[in-house]
CSV table of C-alpha atoms in Angstrom, one decimal:
chain,number,residue,atom,x,y,z
A,22,MET,CA,100.2,133.5,81.1
A,23,PRO,CA,99.6,132.7,84.8
A,24,SER,CA,103.1,134.0,85.8
A,25,TRP,CA,102.1,137.4,84.2
A,26,SER,CA,98.6,137.7,85.5
A,27,ASP,CA,98.6,136.1,89.0
A,28,PRO,CA,101.0,137.5,91.6
A,29,VAL,CA,101.1,134.2,93.5
A,30,VAL,CA,102.2,132.3,90.4
A,31,ALA,CA,104.7,135.0,89.5
A,32,GLN,CA,106.3,134.8,92.9
A,33,ALA,CA,106.3,131.0,92.9
A,34,SER,CA,107.9,131.0,89.4
A,35,GLU,CA,111.1,132.5,90.9
A,36,ALA,CA,112.0,129.0,92.1
A,37,VAL,CA,112.3,127.9,88.5
A,38,GLY,CA,113.7,130.9,86.8
A,39,GLY,CA,111.0,133.6,87.1
A,40,PRO,CA,108.0,134.5,85.1
A,41,TRP,CA,107.7,133.5,81.4
A,42,GLY,CA,109.8,135.7,79.2
A,43,ARG,CA,108.4,138.1,76.7
A,44,HIS,CA,110.2,136.3,73.8
A,45,ALA,CA,109.6,132.7,75.0
A,46,VAL,CA,107.9,130.4,72.5
A,47,VAL,CA,104.4,129.2,73.5
A,48,GLY,CA,102.5,126.1,72.2
A,49,ARG,CA,105.5,124.2,70.7
A,50,ALA,CA,105.9,121.6,73.3
A,51,LEU,CA,105.6,118.1,71.8
A,52,PHE,CA,104.9,116.3,75.1
A,53,TRP,CA,104.6,118.7,78.1
A,54,THR,CA,101.2,120.2,77.3
A,55,PRO,CA,99.3,122.0,80.0
A,56,LEU,CA,97.2,118.9,80.5
A,57,ARG,CA,100.2,116.6,81.1
A,58,VAL,CA,101.9,119.1,83.4
A,59,CYS,CA,98.7,119.4,85.5
A,60,LEU,CA,98.4,115.6,85.6
A,61,LEU,CA,102.0,115.4,86.7
A,62,PHE,CA,101.3,117.9,89.5
A,63,THR,CA,98.4,115.8,90.6
A,64,ALA,CA,100.4,112.5,90.6
A,65,LEU,CA,103.0,114.1,92.8
A,66,VAL,CA,100.5,115.5,95.2
A,67,LEU,CA,98.7,112.1,95.3
A,68,ALA,CA,102.1,110.4,96.0
A,69,LEU,CA,102.6,112.7,99.0
A,70,ALA,CA,99.0,112.0,100.1
A,71,TRP,CA,99.8,108.3,100.1
A,72,ILE,CA,103.0,108.9,102.2
A,73,LYS,CA,100.8,110.7,104.7
A,74,GLN,CA,98.2,107.8,104.6
A,75,GLN,CA,100.7,104.9,104.7
A,76,PRO,CA,101.2,104.7,108.5
A,77,CYS,CA,97.5,103.9,109.0
A,78,SER,CA,97.1,101.5,106.0
A,79,SER,CA,98.0,98.3,107.9
A,80,GLY,CA,95.2,98.7,110.4
A,81,ASP,CA,97.6,99.0,113.3
A,82,TRP,CA,96.1,102.1,115.0
A,83,SER,CA,97.7,101.4,118.4
A,84,GLY,CA,98.6,104.5,120.4
A,85,SER,CA,95.9,106.5,118.5
A,86,ARG,CA,98.2,106.5,115.4
A,87,GLN,CA,95.4,107.6,113.2
A,88,TYR,CA,95.3,110.9,115.1
A,89,THR,CA,98.9,111.5,115.9
A,90,HIS,CA,99.9,110.9,112.2
A,91,PHE,CA,96.8,112.7,110.8
A,92,CYS,CA,96.2,109.6,108.6
A,93,TYR,CA,92.7,108.6,109.6
A,94,SER,CA,90.6,107.2,106.8
A,95,ASP,CA,87.2,105.5,106.7
A,96,GLU,CA,88.4,102.6,104.6
A,97,VAL,CA,90.3,100.9,107.4
A,98,PRO,CA,87.6,100.7,110.2
A,99,LEU,CA,84.8,100.0,107.7
A,100,PHE,CA,86.7,97.1,106.1
A,101,GLY,CA,85.8,95.1,109.2
A,102,SER,CA,82.5,96.8,110.0
A,103,TYR,CA,81.1,95.9,106.5
A,104,GLY,CA,82.4,92.3,106.7
A,105,LEU,CA,84.7,92.9,103.7
A,106,ASP,CA,87.3,90.8,105.4
A,107,HIS,CA,84.9,87.9,105.2
A,108,GLY,CA,83.9,88.5,101.6
A,109,ASP,CA,80.5,90.2,102.4
A,110,THR,CA,78.9,92.4,99.7
A,111,PRO,CA,77.7,95.9,100.7
A,112,TYR,CA,73.9,96.1,100.8
A,113,LEU,CA,73.4,92.4,100.0
A,114,ASP,CA,75.2,91.2,103.1
A,115,ALA,CA,75.9,94.3,105.1
A,116,ARG,CA,74.1,97.6,105.9
A,117,VAL,CA,75.9,100.5,104.4
A,118,GLU,CA,75.3,104.2,105.2
A,119,TYR,CA,76.4,105.4,101.7
A,120,PRO,CA,74.6,105.8,98.4
A,121,VAL,CA,74.6,102.8,96.1
A,122,LEU,CA,77.4,103.7,93.7
A,123,THR,CA,79.8,104.4,96.6
A,124,GLY,CA,78.9,101.0,98.0
A,125,GLY,CA,79.6,99.6,94.5
A,126,LEU,CA,83.1,101.2,94.6
A,127,ILE,CA,83.7,99.7,98.0
A,128,ALA,CA,82.7,96.2,96.7
A,129,VAL,CA,84.9,96.6,93.6
A,130,ALA,CA,87.9,97.6,95.7
A,131,ALA,CA,87.3,94.7,98.0
A,132,ALA,CA,87.1,92.2,95.1
A,133,ILE,CA,90.3,93.5,93.5
A,134,ALA,CA,92.1,93.3,96.9
A,135,ARG,CA,90.9,89.7,97.4
A,136,ALA,CA,92.1,88.7,93.9
A,137,TYR,CA,95.5,90.3,94.6
A,138,ASP,CA,95.8,88.5,98.0
A,139,SER,CA,95.0,85.2,96.4
A,140,ALA,CA,97.6,85.7,93.6
A,141,ALA,CA,100.2,86.8,96.1
A,142,ALA,CA,99.6,83.7,98.3
A,143,ALA,CA,99.6,81.4,95.3
A,144,PHE,CA,102.8,82.6,93.5
A,145,GLY,CA,104.8,84.1,96.3
A,146,LEU,CA,106.3,86.8,94.0
A,147,LEU,CA,104.1,89.7,94.9
A,148,PRO,CA,104.3,91.9,98.0
A,149,TYR,CA,102.0,90.6,100.7
A,150,GLY,CA,100.4,92.3,103.7
A,151,PRO,CA,97.3,92.3,105.9
A,152,PRO,CA,94.1,92.1,103.8
A,153,VAL,CA,93.0,95.5,105.1
A,154,GLN,CA,96.3,97.0,103.8
A,155,THR,CA,95.7,95.5,100.4
A,156,TYR,CA,92.2,96.9,100.4
A,157,THR,CA,93.4,100.4,101.4
A,158,VAL,CA,96.1,100.4,98.7
A,159,VAL,CA,93.6,99.4,96.0
A,160,THR,CA,91.1,102.0,97.2
A,161,CYS,CA,93.7,104.7,97.1
A,162,LEU,CA,94.7,103.8,93.6
A,163,LEU,CA,91.1,103.9,92.4
A,164,LEU,CA,90.6,107.3,94.1
A,165,SER,CA,93.8,108.5,92.5
A,166,PHE,CA,92.4,107.6,89.1
A,167,PHE,CA,89.3,109.6,89.8
A,168,ALA,CA,91.4,112.5,90.9
A,169,LEU,CA,93.3,112.5,87.6
A,170,LEU,CA,90.0,112.3,85.7
A,171,THR,CA,88.7,115.3,87.6
A,172,VAL,CA,91.8,117.3,86.7
A,173,ARG,CA,91.1,116.5,83.0
A,174,ALA,CA,87.5,117.6,83.3
A,175,VAL,CA,88.4,120.9,85.1
A,176,LEU,CA,90.9,121.7,82.3
A,177,GLY,CA,88.2,121.0,79.7
A,178,LEU,CA,85.8,123.3,81.6
A,179,SER,CA,88.3,126.2,82.0
A,180,GLY,CA,88.1,127.4,78.4
A,181,ARG,CA,91.1,129.5,77.5
A,182,ARG,CA,92.6,129.1,81.0
A,183,PRO,CA,94.0,125.6,80.9
A,184,TRP,CA,96.5,126.3,83.7
A,185,ASP,CA,93.6,126.7,86.2
A,186,ALA,CA,93.6,122.9,86.4
A,187,ALA,CA,96.9,123.2,88.2
A,188,MET,CA,95.0,124.7,91.1
A,189,LEU,CA,93.4,121.3,91.5
A,190,GLY,CA,96.5,119.3,90.9
A,191,LEU,CA,98.5,121.2,93.5
A,192,SER,CA,95.7,121.5,96.0
A,193,PRO,CA,96.5,121.2,99.7
A,194,LEU,CA,92.9,120.0,100.2
A,195,LEU,CA,93.6,117.1,97.7
A,196,LEU,CA,96.8,116.3,99.6
A,197,PHE,CA,95.0,116.0,103.0
A,198,GLN,CA,91.6,114.6,102.0
A,199,ALA,CA,92.0,112.6,98.8
A,200,PHE,CA,92.0,109.2,100.6
A,201,THR,CA,89.9,110.0,103.7
A,202,ASN,CA,86.7,108.6,102.1
A,203,TRP,CA,85.3,107.7,98.7
A,204,ASP,CA,84.2,111.2,97.7
A,205,LEU,CA,86.4,111.6,94.7
A,206,LEU,CA,84.1,109.2,92.8
A,207,ALA,CA,81.2,111.7,93.0
A,208,VAL,CA,83.6,114.6,92.4
A,209,ALA,CA,84.8,113.1,89.1
A,210,LEU,CA,81.3,112.2,87.9
A,211,SER,CA,80.0,115.7,88.7
A,212,ALA,CA,83.0,117.3,86.9
A,213,TYR,CA,82.4,115.1,83.8
A,214,GLY,CA,78.7,115.9,83.9
A,215,LEU,CA,79.5,119.6,83.8
A,216,TRP,CA,82.0,119.0,81.0
A,217,ALA,CA,79.4,117.1,79.0
A,218,TRP,CA,77.0,120.0,79.5
A,219,SER,CA,79.7,122.5,78.3
A,220,ARG,CA,80.0,120.4,75.2
A,221,ARG,CA,76.2,120.7,74.6
A,222,ARG,CA,75.5,117.1,75.4
A,223,PRO,CA,72.6,117.5,77.9
A,224,ALA,CA,71.6,113.8,77.9
A,225,VAL,CA,75.1,112.7,78.6
A,226,ALA,CA,75.5,115.3,81.3
A,227,GLY,CA,72.3,114.0,82.9
A,228,VAL,CA,73.5,110.5,82.9
A,229,LEU,CA,76.8,111.5,84.6
A,230,LEU,CA,75.2,113.8,87.1
A,231,GLY,CA,72.6,111.1,87.9
A,232,LEU,CA,75.5,108.6,88.6
A,233,GLY,CA,77.1,111.3,90.7
A,234,VAL,CA,73.9,111.6,92.8
A,235,ALA,CA,74.0,107.8,93.1
A,236,ALA,CA,77.5,108.2,94.7
A,237,LYS,CA,76.8,111.3,96.8
A,238,LEU,CA,73.6,113.4,96.8
A,239,TYR,CA,75.2,116.8,96.3
A,240,PRO,CA,75.2,116.8,92.4
A,241,VAL,CA,71.4,117.5,92.8
A,242,LEU,CA,72.5,121.1,93.6
A,243,ILE,CA,74.2,121.3,90.2
A,244,LEU,CA,70.9,120.4,88.6
A,245,GLY,CA,69.4,123.2,90.7
A,246,ALA,CA,71.9,125.7,89.4
A,247,LEU,CA,71.2,124.5,85.8
A,248,PHE,CA,67.5,125.1,86.4
A,249,LEU,CA,68.0,128.7,87.5
A,250,LEU,CA,70.3,129.6,84.6
A,251,CYS,CA,68.1,127.8,82.1
A,252,LEU,CA,65.1,129.6,83.4
A,253,ARG,CA,66.7,132.9,82.8
A,254,ALA,CA,68.0,131.9,79.3
A,255,GLY,CA,64.8,130.2,78.3
A,256,ARG,CA,66.6,126.8,77.9
A,257,LEU,CA,64.3,124.7,80.1
A,258,LYS,CA,64.0,122.0,77.3
A,259,GLN,CA,67.7,121.2,77.6
A,260,TRP,CA,67.4,121.2,81.4
A,261,GLY,CA,64.5,118.8,81.2
A,262,THR,CA,66.5,116.5,79.0
A,263,THR,CA,69.4,116.6,81.5
A,264,THR,CA,67.1,116.0,84.5
A,265,ILE,CA,65.2,113.1,83.0
A,266,ALA,CA,68.5,111.5,82.0
A,267,ALA,CA,69.8,112.0,85.5
A,268,LEU,CA,66.7,110.4,87.0
A,269,LEU,CA,66.9,107.4,84.7
A,270,ALA,CA,70.6,106.9,85.4
A,271,TRP,CA,70.0,107.1,89.2
A,272,THR,CA,67.0,104.7,89.0
A,273,ALA,CA,69.0,102.2,86.9
A,274,VAL,CA,71.7,102.1,89.6
A,275,ASN,CA,69.4,102.1,92.6
A,276,LEU,CA,66.5,99.9,91.5
A,277,PRO,CA,68.2,96.5,91.5
A,278,ILE,CA,69.6,97.1,95.1
A,279,ALA,CA,66.2,98.5,96.3
A,280,LEU,CA,64.5,95.3,95.0
A,281,LEU,CA,67.1,92.8,96.3
A,282,ALA,CA,67.8,94.4,99.7
A,283,PRO,CA,65.2,97.1,100.4
A,284,ASP,CA,66.0,97.6,104.1
A,285,ASN,CA,69.8,97.9,103.5
A,286,TRP,CA,69.2,100.2,100.5
A,287,SER,CA,66.9,102.6,102.5
A,288,TRP,CA,69.3,102.7,105.4
A,289,PHE,CA,71.3,105.6,103.9
A,290,PHE,CA,68.1,107.8,103.9
A,291,VAL,CA,67.1,106.6,107.4
A,292,PHE,CA,70.7,107.2,108.7
A,293,SER,CA,70.8,110.7,107.2
A,294,ARG,CA,67.5,111.6,108.8
A,295,ARG,CA,68.5,110.3,112.3
A,296,ARG,CA,72.0,111.7,112.2
A,297,PRO,CA,72.7,114.4,114.8
A,298,ALA,CA,74.7,117.6,114.1
A,299,ASN,CA,78.2,116.8,112.9
A,300,PRO,CA,81.0,118.1,115.1
A,301,GLU,CA,82.3,120.4,112.4
A,302,THR,CA,79.1,122.3,111.9
A,303,ILE,CA,77.7,125.6,113.2
A,304,TRP,CA,74.7,123.7,114.6
A,305,ASN,CA,77.0,121.6,116.9
A,306,ILE,CA,78.7,124.8,118.1
A,307,ALA,CA,75.2,126.3,118.8
A,308,LEU,CA,74.2,123.2,120.7
A,309,TYR,CA,77.5,123.3,122.8
A,310,LEU,CA,77.1,126.9,123.7
A,311,SER,CA,73.5,126.4,124.8
A,312,HIS,CA,74.5,123.3,126.8
A,313,TYR,CA,72.4,121.2,124.4
A,314,ARG,CA,69.2,122.9,125.2
A,315,LEU,CA,68.6,124.2,121.7
A,316,PHE,CA,66.4,122.4,119.1
A,317,ASP,CA,65.6,118.9,120.3
A,318,GLY,CA,67.7,119.0,123.5
A,319,PRO,CA,69.7,115.9,124.5
A,320,LEU,CA,69.0,113.0,122.2
A,321,ALA,CA,69.0,109.3,123.0
A,322,GLU,CA,71.0,106.9,120.8
A,323,GLY,CA,69.2,106.6,117.4
A,324,GLN,CA,66.6,109.3,118.2
A,325,THR,CA,65.8,111.6,115.2
A,326,PRO,CA,66.6,115.3,115.7
A,327,THR,CA,63.2,116.4,114.3
A,328,VAL,CA,63.5,120.1,115.2
A,329,LEU,CA,67.0,120.4,113.9
A,330,ASN,CA,66.0,118.8,110.6
A,331,ALA,CA,63.2,121.2,110.2
A,332,VAL,CA,65.4,124.2,111.0
A,333,VAL,CA,68.1,123.1,108.6
A,334,THR,CA,65.5,122.5,105.8
A,335,ALA,CA,64.0,126.0,106.4
A,336,VAL,CA,67.4,127.8,106.1
A,337,LEU,CA,68.4,125.7,103.1
A,338,VAL,CA,65.1,126.8,101.4
A,339,LEU,CA,66.0,130.5,102.2
A,340,LEU,CA,69.5,129.9,100.7
A,341,ALA,CA,68.0,128.5,97.5
A,342,ALA,CA,65.6,131.5,97.3
A,343,GLY,CA,68.5,133.9,97.7
A,344,VAL,CA,70.6,132.3,95.0
A,345,ALA,CA,67.6,132.2,92.7
A,346,TRP,CA,67.1,136.0,93.2
A,347,LEU,CA,70.8,136.6,92.5
A,348,THR,CA,70.7,134.5,89.4
A,349,LEU,CA,67.7,136.3,87.9
A,350,ALA,CA,68.6,139.8,89.1
A,351,ALA,CA,72.3,139.9,88.2
A,352,PRO,CA,73.1,142.5,85.5
A,353,LEU,CA,74.6,139.7,83.4
A,354,ARG,CA,73.7,136.1,83.6
A,355,PRO,CA,76.1,134.4,86.0
A,356,ARG,CA,78.3,131.6,84.9
A,357,LEU,CA,77.3,128.0,85.8
A,358,PRO,CA,80.2,127.3,88.2
A,359,GLN,CA,79.4,130.5,90.1
A,360,ILE,CA,75.8,129.5,90.9
A,361,ALA,CA,76.7,125.9,91.5
A,362,PHE,CA,79.5,126.9,93.9
A,363,LEU,CA,77.2,129.3,95.9
A,364,LEU,CA,74.5,126.6,96.3
A,365,LEU,CA,77.0,124.0,97.4
A,366,ALA,CA,79.0,126.2,99.7
A,367,GLY,CA,75.8,127.5,101.3
A,368,PHE,CA,74.6,123.9,101.6
A,369,LEU,CA,77.7,122.8,103.4
A,370,LEU,CA,77.7,125.8,105.8
A,371,LEU,CA,74.0,125.3,106.7
A,372,ASN,CA,73.7,121.5,106.6
A,373,LYS,CA,73.9,119.5,109.8
A,374,VAL,CA,76.7,117.3,108.4
A,375,TRP,CA,80.0,118.7,107.1
A,376,SER,CA,82.7,116.0,107.3
A,377,PRO,CA,86.2,117.4,106.4
A,378,GLN,CA,86.4,115.5,103.2
A,379,PHE,CA,83.1,117.0,101.9
A,380,SER,CA,85.1,120.1,101.0
A,381,LEU,CA,86.5,118.2,98.1
A,382,TRP,CA,83.0,118.7,96.5
A,383,LEU,CA,83.7,122.4,96.5
A,384,LEU,CA,87.2,122.3,95.1
A,385,PRO,CA,86.5,122.0,91.3
A,386,LEU,CA,83.6,124.5,91.5
A,387,ALA,CA,85.6,127.0,93.5
A,388,ILE,CA,88.4,126.8,90.9
A,389,LEU,CA,86.0,127.4,88.0
A,390,ALA,CA,84.0,130.1,89.9
A,391,ARG,CA,86.9,132.2,91.0
A,392,PRO,CA,90.3,131.0,89.7
A,393,ARG,CA,92.6,133.1,91.8
A,394,TRP,CA,95.5,131.3,93.6
A,395,ARG,CA,95.7,133.5,96.7
A,396,THR,CA,92.1,133.2,97.6
A,397,LEU,CA,91.9,129.5,97.0
A,398,LEU,CA,95.1,128.7,98.9
A,399,LEU,CA,93.9,130.8,101.9
A,400,TRP,CA,90.6,129.0,102.0
A,401,GLN,CA,92.3,125.6,101.7
A,402,ALA,CA,94.7,126.5,104.5
A,403,THR,CA,91.7,126.8,106.7
A,404,GLU,CA,90.4,123.4,105.5
A,405,VAL,CA,93.7,121.8,106.4
A,406,THR,CA,93.5,123.5,109.8
A,407,VAL,CA,90.1,121.9,110.4
A,408,TRP,CA,91.6,118.5,109.7
A,409,ILE,CA,94.5,119.1,112.1
A,410,VAL,CA,92.3,120.4,114.9
A,411,THR,CA,89.8,117.6,114.3
A,412,MET,CA,92.5,114.9,114.7
A,413,LEU,CA,94.0,116.6,117.8
A,414,HIS,CA,90.5,117.0,119.4
A,415,TYR,CA,89.7,113.3,118.8
A,416,LEU,CA,93.1,112.5,120.3
A,417,GLY,CA,91.9,114.0,123.6
A,418,THR,CA,93.5,116.3,126.1
A,419,GLU,CA,94.6,113.4,128.2
A,420,ASN,CA,96.8,112.3,125.3
A,421,ARG,CA,98.2,115.8,124.6
A,422,GLY,CA,95.4,116.7,122.2
A,423,ILE,CA,93.4,119.9,122.3
A,424,GLY,CA,90.2,121.0,123.9
A,425,VAL,CA,86.9,121.6,122.2
A,426,GLN,CA,87.3,125.4,122.2
A,427,TRP,CA,90.4,125.2,119.9
A,428,PHE,CA,88.5,122.8,117.7
A,429,PHE,CA,85.6,125.1,117.4
A,430,LEU,CA,87.9,128.0,116.7
A,431,GLY,CA,89.4,126.1,113.7
A,432,VAL,CA,85.9,125.3,112.4
A,433,LEU,CA,84.8,128.9,112.7
A,434,VAL,CA,87.9,130.2,110.8
A,435,ARG,CA,87.1,127.8,108.0
A,436,ASP,CA,83.5,128.9,107.9
A,437,ILE,CA,84.5,132.5,107.7
A,438,ALA,CA,86.8,131.7,104.9
A,439,VAL,CA,84.0,130.0,102.9
A,440,VAL,CA,81.7,132.9,103.6
A,441,VAL,CA,84.3,135.4,102.3
A,442,LEU,CA,84.9,133.2,99.2
A,443,MET,CA,81.1,133.2,98.6
A,444,ALA,CA,81.0,137.0,99.0
A,445,LEU,CA,83.8,137.4,96.4
A,446,VAL,CA,81.9,135.2,94.0
A,447,VAL,CA,78.7,137.2,94.6
A,448,ARG,CA,80.6,140.4,93.9
A,449,ASP,CA,81.9,139.0,90.6
A,450,VAL,CA,78.3,138.1,89.7
A,451,LEU,CA,77.0,141.6,90.5
A,452,ARG,CA,80.1,143.2,88.9
A,453,PRO,CA,81.0,141.0,85.9
A,454,ASP,CA,83.8,143.3,84.9
A,455,GLY,CA,85.7,141.9,87.9
A,456,ASP,CA,85.2,138.3,86.9
A,457,VAL,CA,88.7,137.1,85.9
A,458,VAL,CA,87.3,134.4,83.6
A,459,ARG,CA,85.3,136.9,81.5
A,460,THR,CA,88.0,139.4,81.4
A,461,THR,CA,90.9,137.0,80.4
A,462,TRP,CA,89.9,137.0,76.7
A,463,PRO,CA,87.5,139.3,74.8
A,464,GLY,CA,84.1,137.9,74.2
A,465,VAL,CA,84.3,135.1,76.8
A,466,ASP,CA,80.9,134.5,78.5
A,467,ASP,CA,80.7,131.1,80.2
A,468,PRO,CA,83.1,128.3,79.1
A,469,ALA,CA,81.2,125.8,81.1
A,470,GLY,CA,77.8,127.1,80.0
A,471,GLY,CA,77.1,124.9,77.0
A,472,VAL,CA,73.8,126.1,75.5
A,473,LEU,CA,73.9,128.9,78.0
A,474,ASP,CA,77.1,130.4,76.6
A,475,HIS,CA,76.2,133.7,74.9
A,476,ALA,CA,72.5,132.8,75.0
A,477,PRO,CA,70.2,135.8,75.3
A,478,ASP,CA,68.1,136.3,78.4
A,479,ARG,CA,64.4,135.3,78.3
A,480,LEU,CA,63.5,136.1,81.9
A,481,THR,CA,65.1,138.5,84.4
A,482,LEU,CA,64.2,140.2,87.7
A,483,ARG,CA,64.0,144.0,88.0
A,484,GLY,CA,63.6,144.7,91.6
A,485,TRP,CA,61.0,142.1,92.5
A,486,ARG,CA,59.3,142.0,89.1
A,487,LEU,CA,59.9,139.3,86.5
A,488,VAL,CA,60.6,141.0,83.1
A,489,ARG,CA,60.9,139.5,79.7
A,490,PRO,CA,63.3,141.2,77.2
A,491,GLY,CA,61.5,143.3,74.7
A,492,SER,CA,58.6,144.2,77.0
A,493,PRO,CA,58.0,147.9,77.9
A,494,ALA,CA,59.2,147.3,81.4
A,495,GLN,CA,62.4,145.8,80.1
A,496,GLY,CA,63.0,148.8,77.8
A,497,ALA,CA,62.5,151.3,80.6
A,498,ALA,CA,64.8,149.3,82.8
A,499,GLN,CA,67.5,149.3,80.1
A,500,GLN,CA,67.1,153.0,79.6
A,501,LEU,CA,67.5,153.6,83.3
A,502,ASP,CA,70.6,151.4,83.4
A,503,LEU,CA,72.1,153.4,80.5
A,504,LEU,CA,71.3,156.7,82.3
A,505,ARG,CA,73.1,155.4,85.4
A,506,VAL,CA,76.1,154.4,83.3
A,507,GLY,CA,76.2,157.8,81.7
A,508,ARG,CA,76.2,159.5,85.0
A,509,GLY,CA,78.8,157.1,86.4
A,510,VAL,CA,81.4,158.0,83.7
A,511,ALA,CA,82.5,161.6,84.1
A,512,GLY,CA,82.4,163.5,80.8
A,513,GLY,CA,82.5,160.2,79.0
A,514,LEU,CA,79.7,158.2,77.4
A,515,GLU,CA,77.1,161.0,77.5
A,516,ASP,CA,79.4,163.4,75.7
A,517,ASP,CA,80.0,160.8,73.0
A,518,ARG,CA,76.3,160.3,72.5
A,519,ALA,CA,76.7,156.6,73.1
A,520,VAL,CA,74.2,156.3,75.9
A,521,GLY,CA,72.3,158.5,78.3
A,522,ARG,CA,69.2,159.9,76.6
A,523,ALA,CA,66.1,158.2,75.4
A,524,GLY,CA,66.9,158.9,71.8
A,525,ASP,CA,70.3,157.3,72.1
A,526,LEU,CA,69.0,154.0,73.4
A,527,GLU,CA,69.1,152.2,70.0
A,528,GLU,CA,72.5,153.6,69.2
């Protein structure tokens, strides 16, 4: 019962009569199941997101409306940039800086919008507006569908905690960023890939994750988290099945475009390499403070930041090594969402690009890794702050916007919040008794783990040594752990002869 176990929910429930009563009947609702309630929450938040977005949908951005109304979205300016207003097809007719499946979603939305405009002009019964507005409405409806799908997947991944999906449905981050870009496509595919893995369907999980990589590259990090956990559990065969399926799905989507338009297909990779530090990153702050003397120094238009790319790659490798050590050295094998969240959050913090809508990638993993309302709401409040200061900074001080110092302050507060959230997840990994998912119901291990759920370890780290269970080194390590536990419980376990001496190890 969330209103019993979470203080934020208990306080919020006062608006509708207070926490659930001791004698209330549970599980008898014929229609309002937890899933349908969470989908209703999501629909209401998406409706509010559209109200926020509507002032910019017509393409009339006079007076910097996109900044003053906080309704900027990439769909409106790129509608003309990609030639969608003239019927051009992404990649085949226009150069697109997004992965192929995102370009496919852009093309599908444009085709539906053109069909609607033709029908509205022919029959005169349908509402009619500028083509860019029709395209924006269609795009937002498609993204809303993906948001609802994501909520369903998160509920399926939450095990015996279905109400955790409400954290996604009522998310302030979803309210502000749902329609900024096309990221919800990759978020939905990744969530369903994890759900398929949890249902012990590694091939299906691979196909979905591969399609997610074809929409945004970040699901590769989920495959990395699966590798680390499968290495510890000795389940590399299932990981191999998932990875091969992901590679085949990614190739099936990318190969036709790569053959038909190789230059436009490769532009995403070229653009990513040449892209400078994004304004909302620690690297841009470092460049500003050094008067742009760090790394490559001032760059000309289109010049590749070679030094910055190398530095970012190096720190990302160190991040991966640290998460790998944590995965193998933790006293109990971490849950899949915990490791995936740490990899993705660290990637966003250390990468040279962190657009505000990228934080949607983190949202499902953060909910599954540490489903606590207060922590998640505080983090999302900083994400909303970043969006507000970004819009006001782009508005410019001459138009009553804010200076770069206030913008950087908002970014740093968000970064600190993400670091704190990562630290809390690491603490749960090192102290599994504090993991709310594992302590909700007796015997719960990893609801999203699939073949990893309750699987015995096959390889762990003790100090800096790899140890296989059953080896003499592992037996000595277990004995040492038990001795430490015995000394840590005053007059407890040792007195009961449960643990603490060599002869009691088996018992």
